[in-house]
Amino acid sequence: MFTESLSIHRRIFEGVFKFAGQLRQVELSKKEWVLGGNASVSYQPAIDLREAIEYDLSREKEFDYSNRPITEVIKHLSQFVADLWQIHPFREGNTRTTAVFMIKYLHSMGIPATNDMFKEHSWYFRNALVRASYKGLNISPTTEFVEKFLRNVILGEKNELRNRDMLVGTSLPNPTTQSAAEDSPKSNICTLNYTLEELAVLRCIETNPKITQKEMAATIRKSERTVKTITSNLVEKGIIIRRNGRRNGWWEII
């Protein structure tokens, strides 16, 4: 996974930066708009970059996603991506590289994430990562904004992503309270605590109700036997139902 991040940066920025795919050898400091333009996140020292990345990735490999509710999964992923981003291993292009890495990582878990959300809300994504990484100015790090973003990516929710809600030093209404009234998720599968594997199957069904279990298995990179177990469990829980028989039927999310 370490070499994957270097490869991603090289593929994106080859021909743009001379240092594409290379760890930085200089220290970084960037004043952030979301922090009032007066402060920078404390990035990892250049001498420790490889060790820091390998440490975060090794911890991630130890995390067991099985049977965890999706809300817990999203909270964990939010902290994981924020920790990776805070390392800032490259002189430029860290947020874009982090986004591509995250998309590929979600794909490896069977979540059909696309670049659309990251492209459309790239500034929000960066500001959310800043707020998840910065301590000072009488604020503490919080992943709530990254979580909001990832709920849109992973669950298909339609939470409003506004940069001004994250701006330090404003007297705007609390964004968490505000979102409860304003944000109305439009997906049929975004309100219950599913496991990551169950969510992957449900996203397949939502996209194509006539999808076969064999096609699901190929999409989420699990065995067909595992998919059959997941769909059986979802049927038993009353979450999905099979309509019109096995051969010519379709799945319906109840």
Short mmCIF file of C-alpha atoms in Angstrom, two decimals:
data_model
loop_
_atom_site.label_atom_id
_atom_site.label_comp_id
_atom_site.label_asym_id
_atom_site.label_seq_id
_atom_site.Cartn_x
_atom_site.Cartn_y
_atom_site.Cartn_z
CA MET A 1 0.00 0.00 0.00
CA PHE A 2 2.96 2.34 0.58
CA THR A 3 4.24 1.91 -2.97
CA GLU A 4 0.66 2.31 -4.20
CA SER A 5 0.50 5.87 -2.85
CA LEU A 6 3.78 6.73 -4.58
CA SER A 7 2.51 5.18 -7.83
CA ILE A 8 -0.73 7.16 -7.64
CA HIS A 9 1.15 10.44 -7.20
CA ARG A 10 3.47 9.56 -10.09
CA ARG A 11 0.61 8.67 -12.44
CA ILE A 12 -1.29 11.86 -11.66
CA PHE A 13 1.57 14.34 -11.74
CA GLU A 14 4.17 12.85 -14.07
CA GLY A 15 5.07 15.60 -16.53
CA VAL A 16 3.66 18.22 -14.16
CA PHE A 17 6.08 18.02 -11.22
CA LYS A 18 9.70 16.92 -11.41
CA PHE A 19 9.21 15.28 -8.03
CA ALA A 20 6.18 13.19 -9.08
CA GLY A 21 6.13 9.95 -7.08
CA GLN A 22 8.90 11.09 -4.74
CA LEU A 23 8.65 11.76 -1.02
CA ARG A 24 9.38 15.38 -0.15
CA GLN A 25 12.68 16.33 1.42
CA VAL A 26 11.58 19.74 2.65
CA GLU A 27 9.34 20.83 5.53
CA LEU A 28 5.89 22.22 4.75
CA SER A 29 3.70 24.93 6.21
CA LYS A 30 0.53 26.17 4.51
CA LYS A 31 -1.80 28.81 5.93
CA GLU A 32 -5.33 27.49 5.55
CA TRP A 33 -8.42 29.49 4.60
CA VAL A 34 -10.59 27.35 6.85
CA LEU A 35 -8.38 28.32 9.79
CA GLY A 36 -8.90 32.00 9.06
CA GLY A 37 -5.77 32.18 6.93
CA ASN A 38 -3.68 32.41 10.09
CA ALA A 39 -2.54 28.86 10.82
CA SER A 40 -1.20 25.67 9.26
CA VAL A 41 -1.65 22.01 10.03
CA SER A 42 1.46 20.44 11.58
CA TYR A 43 2.65 18.06 8.88
CA GLN A 44 4.95 15.10 9.41
CA PRO A 45 8.69 15.96 9.39
CA ALA A 46 10.32 14.99 6.10
CA ILE A 47 12.73 12.59 7.77
CA ASP A 48 9.85 10.48 9.15
CA LEU A 49 7.54 10.28 6.12
CA ARG A 50 8.01 6.64 5.10
CA GLU A 51 7.88 5.41 8.68
CA ALA A 52 4.70 7.40 9.36
CA ILE A 53 2.93 6.10 6.24
CA GLU A 54 3.90 2.50 6.93
CA TYR A 55 2.76 2.84 10.54
CA ASP A 56 -0.70 4.14 9.57
CA LEU A 57 -1.09 1.47 6.88
CA SER A 58 -0.03 -1.32 9.23
CA ARG A 59 -2.60 -0.16 11.79
CA GLU A 60 -5.25 -0.10 9.09
CA LYS A 61 -4.45 -3.69 8.08
CA GLU A 62 -5.15 -4.75 11.66
CA PHE A 63 -8.61 -3.17 11.73
CA ASP A 64 -11.39 -5.75 11.40
CA TYR A 65 -14.31 -4.38 9.37
CA SER A 66 -16.46 -7.49 9.70
CA ASN A 67 -19.73 -7.14 11.61
CA ARG A 68 -19.13 -3.46 12.41
CA PRO A 69 -22.03 -1.05 11.80
CA ILE A 70 -21.46 1.26 8.85
CA THR A 71 -21.54 4.35 11.07
CA GLU A 72 -18.51 3.00 12.94
CA VAL A 73 -16.83 2.10 9.65
CA ILE A 74 -17.27 5.64 8.32
CA LYS A 75 -15.92 7.16 11.53
CA HIS A 76 -12.88 4.89 11.34
CA LEU A 77 -12.28 5.60 7.64
CA SER A 78 -12.56 9.33 8.31
CA GLN A 79 -9.81 9.17 10.91
CA PHE A 80 -7.69 6.91 8.72
CA VAL A 81 -7.82 9.20 5.68
CA ALA A 82 -7.22 12.28 7.84
CA ASP A 83 -4.15 10.68 9.43
CA LEU A 84 -2.75 9.75 6.01
CA TRP A 85 -3.38 13.22 4.63
CA GLN A 86 -1.75 14.93 7.63
CA ILE A 87 1.51 13.16 6.83
CA HIS A 88 1.60 15.17 3.56
CA PRO A 89 4.32 13.02 1.97
CA PHE A 90 4.62 15.09 -1.22
CA ARG A 91 5.54 18.70 -1.88
CA GLU A 92 2.33 19.20 -3.88
CA GLY A 93 -0.70 17.13 -4.82
CA ASN A 94 -1.35 15.47 -1.46
CA THR A 95 -5.12 15.99 -1.37
CA ARG A 96 -5.63 14.67 -4.90
CA THR A 97 -3.44 11.66 -4.20
CA THR A 98 -5.33 10.98 -0.98
CA ALA A 99 -8.65 11.14 -2.84
CA VAL A 100 -7.55 8.65 -5.51
CA PHE A 101 -6.09 6.34 -2.86
CA MET A 102 -9.39 6.46 -0.95
CA ILE A 103 -11.45 5.68 -4.05
CA LYS A 104 -9.26 2.67 -4.85
CA TYR A 105 -9.39 1.52 -1.23
CA LEU A 106 -13.19 1.71 -1.17
CA HIS A 107 -13.29 -0.25 -4.43
CA SER A 108 -11.18 -2.96 -2.80
CA MET A 109 -13.91 -3.27 -0.15
CA GLY A 110 -16.69 -3.53 -2.72
CA ILE A 111 -17.91 0.06 -2.43
CA PRO A 112 -18.47 1.57 -5.92
CA ALA A 113 -17.08 5.03 -5.11
CA THR A 114 -16.43 7.39 -8.02
CA ASN A 115 -14.34 10.48 -8.53
CA ASP A 116 -17.42 12.70 -8.96
CA MET A 117 -17.87 13.66 -5.31
CA PHE A 118 -14.16 14.22 -4.76
CA LYS A 119 -13.94 16.39 -7.90
CA GLU A 120 -17.08 18.42 -7.25
CA HIS A 121 -16.27 19.03 -3.59
CA SER A 122 -12.46 18.99 -3.66
CA TRP A 123 -12.14 22.17 -1.60
CA TYR A 124 -14.59 20.88 1.00
CA PHE A 125 -12.66 17.61 1.19
CA ARG A 126 -9.41 19.45 1.83
CA ASN A 127 -10.95 21.78 4.42
CA ALA A 128 -12.57 18.81 6.16
CA LEU A 129 -9.18 17.10 6.35
CA VAL A 130 -7.67 20.28 7.80
CA ARG A 131 -10.33 20.40 10.52
CA ALA A 132 -9.72 16.72 11.26
CA SER A 133 -5.99 17.36 11.67
CA TYR A 134 -5.64 20.77 13.33
CA LYS A 135 -5.46 21.55 17.03
CA GLY A 136 -5.20 25.17 18.12
CA LEU A 137 -7.13 28.46 17.93
CA ASN A 138 -9.33 27.07 20.72
CA ILE A 139 -10.50 24.14 18.57
CA SER A 140 -9.73 20.42 18.61
CA PRO A 141 -9.47 18.02 15.67
CA THR A 142 -12.85 16.70 14.53
CA THR A 143 -13.73 14.17 11.84
CA GLU A 144 -17.39 15.23 11.68
CA PHE A 145 -16.94 17.03 8.34
CA VAL A 146 -15.00 14.16 6.75
CA GLU A 147 -17.70 11.79 7.99
CA LYS A 148 -20.37 13.95 6.38
CA PHE A 149 -18.46 13.84 3.09
CA LEU A 150 -17.91 10.07 3.24
CA ARG A 151 -21.56 9.44 4.06
CA ASN A 152 -22.35 11.03 0.71
CA VAL A 153 -19.66 8.96 -1.04
CA ILE A 154 -20.37 5.61 0.61
CA LEU A 155 -24.06 5.76 1.46
CA GLY A 156 -25.28 8.01 -1.32
CA GLU A 157 -26.65 10.55 1.13
CA LYS A 158 -27.22 14.16 0.05
CA ASN A 159 -25.75 16.01 3.00
CA GLU A 160 -25.09 19.65 2.16
CA LEU A 161 -21.34 20.26 2.06
CA ARG A 162 -20.65 23.91 2.86
CA ASN A 163 -17.16 25.21 3.46
CA ARG A 164 -18.39 28.07 5.61
CA ASP A 165 -19.71 25.58 8.17
CA MET A 166 -16.09 24.62 8.87
CA LEU A 167 -14.60 28.12 8.95
CA VAL A 168 -12.93 28.82 12.29
CA GLY A 169 -13.86 32.04 14.03
CA THR A 170 -17.40 32.41 12.65
CA SER A 171 -20.65 32.48 14.60
CA LEU A 172 -22.64 30.36 12.18
CA PRO A 173 -25.13 27.80 13.54
CA ASN A 174 -23.66 24.50 14.61
CA PRO A 175 -23.40 22.48 11.37
CA THR A 176 -24.30 19.19 13.06
CA THR A 177 -27.55 20.60 14.41
CA GLN A 178 -28.26 22.39 11.17
CA SER A 179 -27.72 19.32 9.02
CA ALA A 180 -30.37 17.38 10.93
CA ALA A 181 -32.96 19.83 9.68
CA GLU A 182 -31.54 20.59 6.23
CA ASP A 183 -29.94 17.39 5.01
CA SER A 184 -32.38 14.80 3.74
CA PRO A 185 -30.66 11.59 2.59
CA LYS A 186 -32.12 10.40 -0.71
CA SER A 187 -30.78 6.83 -0.72
CA ASN A 188 -32.99 3.94 0.37
CA ILE A 189 -30.11 2.34 2.27
CA CYS A 190 -28.52 5.11 4.26
CA THR A 191 -30.40 5.14 7.55
CA LEU A 192 -29.61 1.77 9.16
CA ASN A 193 -26.42 0.35 10.68
CA TYR A 194 -25.35 -2.23 8.14
CA THR A 195 -21.99 -3.93 8.00
CA LEU A 196 -19.65 -2.92 5.18
CA GLU A 197 -20.31 -6.15 3.27
CA GLU A 198 -24.08 -5.73 3.61
CA LEU A 199 -23.81 -2.16 2.38
CA ALA A 200 -21.80 -3.27 -0.65
CA VAL A 201 -24.54 -5.77 -1.57
CA LEU A 202 -27.27 -3.20 -1.02
CA ARG A 203 -25.49 -0.68 -3.25
CA CYS A 204 -25.36 -3.34 -5.97
CA ILE A 205 -29.09 -3.96 -5.63
CA GLU A 206 -29.88 -0.26 -5.58
CA THR A 207 -27.92 0.22 -8.80
CA ASN A 208 -29.33 -2.87 -10.54
CA PRO A 209 -32.28 -4.67 -8.88
CA LYS A 210 -31.95 -7.55 -11.39
CA ILE A 211 -28.30 -8.19 -10.54
CA THR A 212 -27.40 -11.84 -9.96
CA GLN A 213 -25.50 -13.10 -6.95
CA LYS A 214 -22.66 -14.07 -9.27
CA GLU A 215 -22.49 -10.49 -10.57
CA MET A 216 -22.60 -9.16 -7.02
CA ALA A 217 -19.69 -11.39 -6.07
CA ALA A 218 -17.61 -10.04 -8.96
CA THR A 219 -18.52 -6.45 -8.11
CA ILE A 220 -17.72 -6.54 -4.40
CA ARG A 221 -14.83 -9.00 -4.78
CA LYS A 222 -16.26 -11.66 -2.52
CA SER A 223 -17.07 -15.30 -3.16
CA GLU A 224 -20.51 -16.19 -4.48
CA ARG A 225 -21.03 -18.24 -1.33
CA THR A 226 -20.36 -15.18 0.82
CA VAL A 227 -22.82 -13.12 -1.23
CA LYS A 228 -25.49 -15.80 -0.83
CA THR A 229 -24.97 -15.71 2.94
CA ILE A 230 -25.22 -11.91 3.00
CA THR A 231 -28.38 -11.79 0.88
CA SER A 232 -29.98 -14.53 3.00
CA ASN A 233 -29.22 -12.54 6.16
CA LEU A 234 -30.67 -9.38 4.62
CA VAL A 235 -33.83 -11.27 3.65
CA GLU A 236 -34.16 -12.69 7.18
CA LYS A 237 -33.76 -9.20 8.64
CA GLY A 238 -36.57 -7.94 6.41
CA ILE A 239 -34.29 -5.50 4.59
CA ILE A 240 -34.59 -6.97 1.08
CA ILE A 241 -37.01 -9.29 -0.66
CA ARG A 242 -36.84 -11.35 -3.84
CA ARG A 243 -39.72 -10.61 -6.24
CA ASN A 244 -41.08 -12.80 -9.06
CA GLY A 245 -38.99 -15.89 -8.38
CA ARG A 246 -35.33 -16.82 -8.68
CA ARG A 247 -34.92 -17.08 -12.46
CA ASN A 248 -36.69 -13.94 -13.76
CA GLY A 249 -37.07 -11.98 -10.57
CA TRP A 250 -35.44 -8.95 -9.00
CA TRP A 251 -34.34 -7.68 -5.61
CA GLU A 252 -36.22 -4.99 -3.75
CA ILE A 253 -34.99 -2.96 -0.78
CA ILE A 254 -37.92 -2.76 1.62
#
